[in-house]
Amino acid sequence: MTDTPSLPEGCEISTDPARIDAGRVHHWLSTDAYWALGRSREKQDRAIEGSLNFGVYDGVSGEQVAYARVITDRATFAWLCDVYVDPSVRGKGIGSALVGAVRDETRSYGVRRVLLATHDAHGVYEKHGFAALERPEHWMALVFGR
C-alpha cells in the first residue's frame, strides 16, 4: 500500500457536501460511466444525499474535476462507488489521490472493510491496498433487475 499520492498543485479534495456540483456529477455518471449510464438525476441526488461524498476541485477555477462517494456507517463497513475523473484531467494522478483520500478517511473511522466493484481499474485500487476477495464464495448479492 502506498502513501496518499499528491494532487496536482492547486487542486484540493473536500468532503463538504455543499461543494458537490450535483448536476455535473449526474452528467458524468449518466452519460459516461458504464455502471451508471442512464441513471436519473433524482436517483443520483438521493445517492449523494445518503453518502459520504468526495470532490476534487481545481484551485484556479474552483470547478469540480473528480468525484467519489462512499456508502458507510462510519464504524464497520464502507462501499466505494461512483469514482469518476473528468476526461480533461485524467492521467494527472487525480484519481489515485482521490482513492487514497477515501482510504485514509474510511480508515480514520475504524472501518474494517471497504469494498468496491470495478471492471477495468484494478491497478488503480491495488496501489491503495485493495485486493480481490479472499473467499468470494462467502459473499452474496441480492439483485433487483439488471
PDB file of C-alpha atoms in Angstrom:
ATOM      1  CA  MET A   1       0.000   0.000   0.000  1.00  0.00           C
ATOM      2  CA  THR A   2       1.364   3.395  -0.938  1.00  0.00           C
ATOM      3  CA  ASP A   3       1.137   6.731   0.799  1.00  0.00           C
ATOM      4  CA  THR A   4      -1.617   9.009  -0.395  1.00  0.00           C
ATOM      5  CA  PRO A   5      -0.435  10.499  -3.695  1.00  0.00           C
ATOM      6  CA  SER A   6      -0.354  14.242  -4.116  1.00  0.00           C
ATOM      7  CA  LEU A   7      -2.843  16.148  -6.169  1.00  0.00           C
ATOM      8  CA  PRO A   8      -1.603  18.443  -8.906  1.00  0.00           C
ATOM      9  CA  GLU A   9      -0.696  21.834  -7.476  1.00  0.00           C
ATOM     10  CA  GLY A  10      -3.726  23.962  -6.796  1.00  0.00           C
ATOM     11  CA  CYS A  11      -6.231  21.099  -6.639  1.00  0.00           C
ATOM     12  CA  GLU A  12      -7.948  20.147  -3.414  1.00  0.00           C
ATOM     13  CA  ILE A  13     -10.129  17.329  -2.099  1.00  0.00           C
ATOM     14  CA  SER A  14     -13.167  18.110   0.008  1.00  0.00           C
ATOM     15  CA  THR A  15     -15.911  16.092   1.677  1.00  0.00           C
ATOM     16  CA  ASP A  16     -18.114  19.168   2.091  1.00  0.00           C
ATOM     17  CA  PRO A  17     -21.466  18.107   0.589  1.00  0.00           C
ATOM     18  CA  ALA A  18     -22.316  21.736  -0.206  1.00  0.00           C
ATOM     19  CA  ARG A  19     -19.454  21.861  -2.717  1.00  0.00           C
ATOM     20  CA  ILE A  20     -20.618  18.907  -4.819  1.00  0.00           C
ATOM     21  CA  ASP A  21     -21.736  20.021  -8.277  1.00  0.00           C
ATOM     22  CA  ALA A  22     -24.633  17.558  -8.427  1.00  0.00           C
ATOM     23  CA  GLY A  23     -25.534  18.456 -11.998  1.00  0.00           C
ATOM     24  CA  ARG A  24     -22.002  17.844 -13.216  1.00  0.00           C
ATOM     25  CA  VAL A  25     -21.711  14.582 -11.279  1.00  0.00           C
ATOM     26  CA  HIS A  26     -25.018  13.383 -12.712  1.00  0.00           C
ATOM     27  CA  HIS A  27     -23.925  14.281 -16.243  1.00  0.00           C
ATOM     28  CA  TRP A  28     -20.600  12.474 -15.860  1.00  0.00           C
ATOM     29  CA  LEU A  29     -22.099   9.308 -14.453  1.00  0.00           C
ATOM     30  CA  SER A  30     -25.292   9.075 -16.504  1.00  0.00           C
ATOM     31  CA  THR A  31     -23.577   9.692 -19.840  1.00  0.00           C
ATOM     32  CA  ASP A  32     -20.031   8.326 -19.487  1.00  0.00           C
ATOM     33  CA  ALA A  33     -19.763   5.794 -16.630  1.00  0.00           C
ATOM     34  CA  TYR A  34     -20.577   2.226 -17.702  1.00  0.00           C
ATOM     35  CA  TRP A  35     -22.069   1.390 -14.301  1.00  0.00           C
ATOM     36  CA  ALA A  36     -24.464   4.375 -14.189  1.00  0.00           C
ATOM     37  CA  LEU A  37     -25.489   5.052 -17.788  1.00  0.00           C
ATOM     38  CA  GLY A  38     -28.978   6.489 -17.855  1.00  0.00           C
ATOM     39  CA  ARG A  39     -29.208   6.970 -14.082  1.00  0.00           C
ATOM     40  CA  SER A  40     -31.849   9.596 -13.368  1.00  0.00           C
ATOM     41  CA  ARG A  41     -30.976  12.909 -11.757  1.00  0.00           C
ATOM     42  CA  GLU A  42     -33.437  12.195  -8.949  1.00  0.00           C
ATOM     43  CA  LYS A  43     -31.750   8.865  -8.185  1.00  0.00           C
ATOM     44  CA  GLN A  44     -28.295  10.446  -8.313  1.00  0.00           C
ATOM     45  CA  ASP A  45     -29.365  13.237  -5.964  1.00  0.00           C
ATOM     46  CA  ARG A  46     -30.692  10.644  -3.476  1.00  0.00           C
ATOM     47  CA  ALA A  47     -27.401   8.727  -3.749  1.00  0.00           C
ATOM     48  CA  ILE A  48     -25.433  11.887  -2.992  1.00  0.00           C
ATOM     49  CA  GLU A  49     -27.669  12.742  -0.031  1.00  0.00           C
ATOM     50  CA  GLY A  50     -27.187   9.300   1.545  1.00  0.00           C
ATOM     51  CA  SER A  51     -23.431   9.057   1.080  1.00  0.00           C
ATOM     52  CA  LEU A  52     -20.082  10.436   2.149  1.00  0.00           C
ATOM     53  CA  ASN A  53     -19.018  12.413  -0.929  1.00  0.00           C
ATOM     54  CA  PHE A  54     -15.547  13.356  -2.094  1.00  0.00           C
ATOM     55  CA  GLY A  55     -14.953  16.072  -4.657  1.00  0.00           C
ATOM     56  CA  VAL A  56     -11.725  17.202  -6.247  1.00  0.00           C
ATOM     57  CA  TYR A  57     -11.665  20.871  -7.206  1.00  0.00           C
ATOM     58  CA  ASP A  58      -9.423  22.922  -9.467  1.00  0.00           C
ATOM     59  CA  GLY A  59      -7.712  25.586  -7.369  1.00  0.00           C
ATOM     60  CA  VAL A  60      -7.952  28.289 -10.026  1.00  0.00           C
ATOM     61  CA  SER A  61     -11.492  27.925 -11.354  1.00  0.00           C
ATOM     62  CA  GLY A  62     -13.000  26.138  -8.335  1.00  0.00           C
ATOM     63  CA  GLU A  63     -14.582  23.730 -10.813  1.00  0.00           C
ATOM     64  CA  GLN A  64     -15.162  20.153  -9.697  1.00  0.00           C
ATOM     65  CA  VAL A  65     -12.938  17.786 -11.690  1.00  0.00           C
ATOM     66  CA  ALA A  66     -13.498  14.429  -9.959  1.00  0.00           C
ATOM     67  CA  TYR A  67     -15.927  12.656  -7.674  1.00  0.00           C
ATOM     68  CA  ALA A  68     -16.255   9.575  -5.484  1.00  0.00           C
ATOM     69  CA  ARG A  69     -18.847   8.519  -2.974  1.00  0.00           C
ATOM     70  CA  VAL A  70     -18.767   6.108  -0.091  1.00  0.00           C
ATOM     71  CA  ILE A  71     -21.739   4.350   1.427  1.00  0.00           C
ATOM     72  CA  THR A  72     -20.779   3.766   5.049  1.00  0.00           C
ATOM     73  CA  ASP A  73     -21.939   3.546   8.645  1.00  0.00           C
ATOM     74  CA  ARG A  74     -18.623   5.245   9.568  1.00  0.00           C
ATOM     75  CA  ALA A  75     -17.899   2.460  12.031  1.00  0.00           C
ATOM     76  CA  THR A  76     -17.598  -1.013  10.490  1.00  0.00           C
ATOM     77  CA  PHE A  77     -18.117  -1.052   6.727  1.00  0.00           C
ATOM     78  CA  ALA A  78     -17.835   1.067   3.584  1.00  0.00           C
ATOM     79  CA  TRP A  79     -18.597   0.659  -0.110  1.00  0.00           C
ATOM     80  CA  LEU A  80     -16.620   2.854  -2.524  1.00  0.00           C
ATOM     81  CA  CYS A  81     -18.508   3.689  -5.704  1.00  0.00           C
ATOM     82  CA  ASP A  82     -19.069   6.235  -8.459  1.00  0.00           C
ATOM     83  CA  VAL A  83     -15.385   7.123  -8.766  1.00  0.00           C
ATOM     84  CA  TYR A  84     -15.069   9.425 -11.768  1.00  0.00           C
ATOM     85  CA  VAL A  85     -12.375  11.774 -13.073  1.00  0.00           C
ATOM     86  CA  ASP A  86     -13.232  14.286 -15.793  1.00  0.00           C
ATOM     87  CA  PRO A  87     -11.560  13.225 -19.056  1.00  0.00           C
ATOM     88  CA  SER A  88      -9.826  16.612 -19.351  1.00  0.00           C
ATOM     89  CA  VAL A  89      -7.705  15.931 -16.242  1.00  0.00           C
ATOM     90  CA  ARG A  90      -7.117  12.186 -16.456  1.00  0.00           C
ATOM     91  CA  GLY A  91      -3.530  10.986 -16.279  1.00  0.00           C
ATOM     92  CA  LYS A  92      -2.506  13.624 -13.712  1.00  0.00           C
ATOM     93  CA  GLY A  93      -2.791  11.460 -10.591  1.00  0.00           C
ATOM     94  CA  ILE A  94      -6.142  12.892  -9.522  1.00  0.00           C
ATOM     95  CA  GLY A  95      -7.921   9.523  -9.421  1.00  0.00           C
ATOM     96  CA  SER A  96      -5.141   7.936  -7.414  1.00  0.00           C
ATOM     97  CA  ALA A  97      -5.073  10.832  -4.942  1.00  0.00           C
ATOM     98  CA  LEU A  98      -8.853  10.625  -4.625  1.00  0.00           C
ATOM     99  CA  VAL A  99      -8.810   6.887  -3.863  1.00  0.00           C
ATOM    100  CA  GLY A 100      -6.009   7.465  -1.341  1.00  0.00           C
ATOM    101  CA  ALA A 101      -8.080  10.139   0.392  1.00  0.00           C
ATOM    102  CA  VAL A 102     -11.067   7.790   0.555  1.00  0.00           C
ATOM    103  CA  ARG A 103      -8.843   5.056   2.005  1.00  0.00           C
ATOM    104  CA  ASP A 104      -7.430   7.389   4.647  1.00  0.00           C
ATOM    105  CA  GLU A 105     -10.807   8.875   5.604  1.00  0.00           C
ATOM    106  CA  THR A 106     -12.510   5.498   5.996  1.00  0.00           C
ATOM    107  CA  ARG A 107      -9.530   4.151   7.948  1.00  0.00           C
ATOM    108  CA  SER A 108      -9.857   7.074  10.371  1.00  0.00           C
ATOM    109  CA  TYR A 109     -13.357   5.833  11.314  1.00  0.00           C
ATOM    110  CA  GLY A 110     -12.029   2.405  12.260  1.00  0.00           C
ATOM    111  CA  VAL A 111     -13.832   0.764   9.356  1.00  0.00           C
ATOM    112  CA  ARG A 112     -12.670  -2.839   8.953  1.00  0.00           C
ATOM    113  CA  ARG A 113     -13.561  -3.352   5.317  1.00  0.00           C
ATOM    114  CA  VAL A 114     -14.026  -1.180   2.233  1.00  0.00           C
ATOM    115  CA  LEU A 115     -15.441  -2.918  -0.812  1.00  0.00           C
ATOM    116  CA  LEU A 116     -15.776  -1.816  -4.411  1.00  0.00           C
ATOM    117  CA  ALA A 117     -16.540  -3.267  -7.809  1.00  0.00           C
ATOM    118  CA  THR A 118     -14.655  -2.424 -10.988  1.00  0.00           C
ATOM    119  CA  HIS A 119     -14.410  -3.864 -14.477  1.00  0.00           C
ATOM    120  CA  ASP A 120     -11.266  -2.081 -15.573  1.00  0.00           C
ATOM    121  CA  ALA A 121      -9.360  -0.183 -12.869  1.00  0.00           C
ATOM    122  CA  HIS A 122      -7.931  -2.921 -10.663  1.00  0.00           C
ATOM    123  CA  GLY A 123      -4.419  -1.474 -10.867  1.00  0.00           C
ATOM    124  CA  VAL A 124      -5.524   1.918  -9.559  1.00  0.00           C
ATOM    125  CA  TYR A 125      -7.127   0.340  -6.498  1.00  0.00           C
ATOM    126  CA  GLU A 126      -4.383  -2.241  -5.856  1.00  0.00           C
ATOM    127  CA  LYS A 127      -1.924   0.627  -5.311  1.00  0.00           C
ATOM    128  CA  HIS A 128      -4.026   1.574  -2.291  1.00  0.00           C
ATOM    129  CA  GLY A 129      -4.256  -1.889  -0.749  1.00  0.00           C
ATOM    130  CA  PHE A 130      -7.406  -3.227  -2.408  1.00  0.00           C
ATOM    131  CA  ALA A 131      -7.272  -6.878  -3.423  1.00  0.00           C
ATOM    132  CA  ALA A 132      -9.604  -9.491  -4.834  1.00  0.00           C
ATOM    133  CA  LEU A 133     -11.870 -11.087  -2.232  1.00  0.00           C
ATOM    134  CA  GLU A 134     -10.037 -13.903  -0.487  1.00  0.00           C
ATOM    135  CA  ARG A 135     -13.179 -16.008  -0.194  1.00  0.00           C
ATOM    136  CA  PRO A 136     -15.695 -14.758  -2.739  1.00  0.00           C
ATOM    137  CA  GLU A 137     -17.843 -17.827  -2.091  1.00  0.00           C
ATOM    138  CA  HIS A 138     -18.743 -16.268   1.276  1.00  0.00           C
ATOM    139  CA  TRP A 139     -20.282 -13.194  -0.348  1.00  0.00           C
ATOM    140  CA  MET A 140     -23.753 -12.945  -1.780  1.00  0.00           C
ATOM    141  CA  ALA A 141     -25.769 -10.266  -3.550  1.00  0.00           C
ATOM    142  CA  LEU A 142     -29.447  -9.519  -3.832  1.00  0.00           C
ATOM    143  CA  VAL A 143     -30.018  -8.027  -7.284  1.00  0.00           C
ATOM    144  CA  PHE A 144     -33.265  -6.328  -8.300  1.00  0.00           C
ATOM    145  CA  GLY A 145     -33.300  -6.381 -12.099  1.00  0.00           C
ATOM    146  CA  ARG A 146     -30.420  -5.663 -14.372  1.00  0.00           C
TER     147      ARG A 146
END
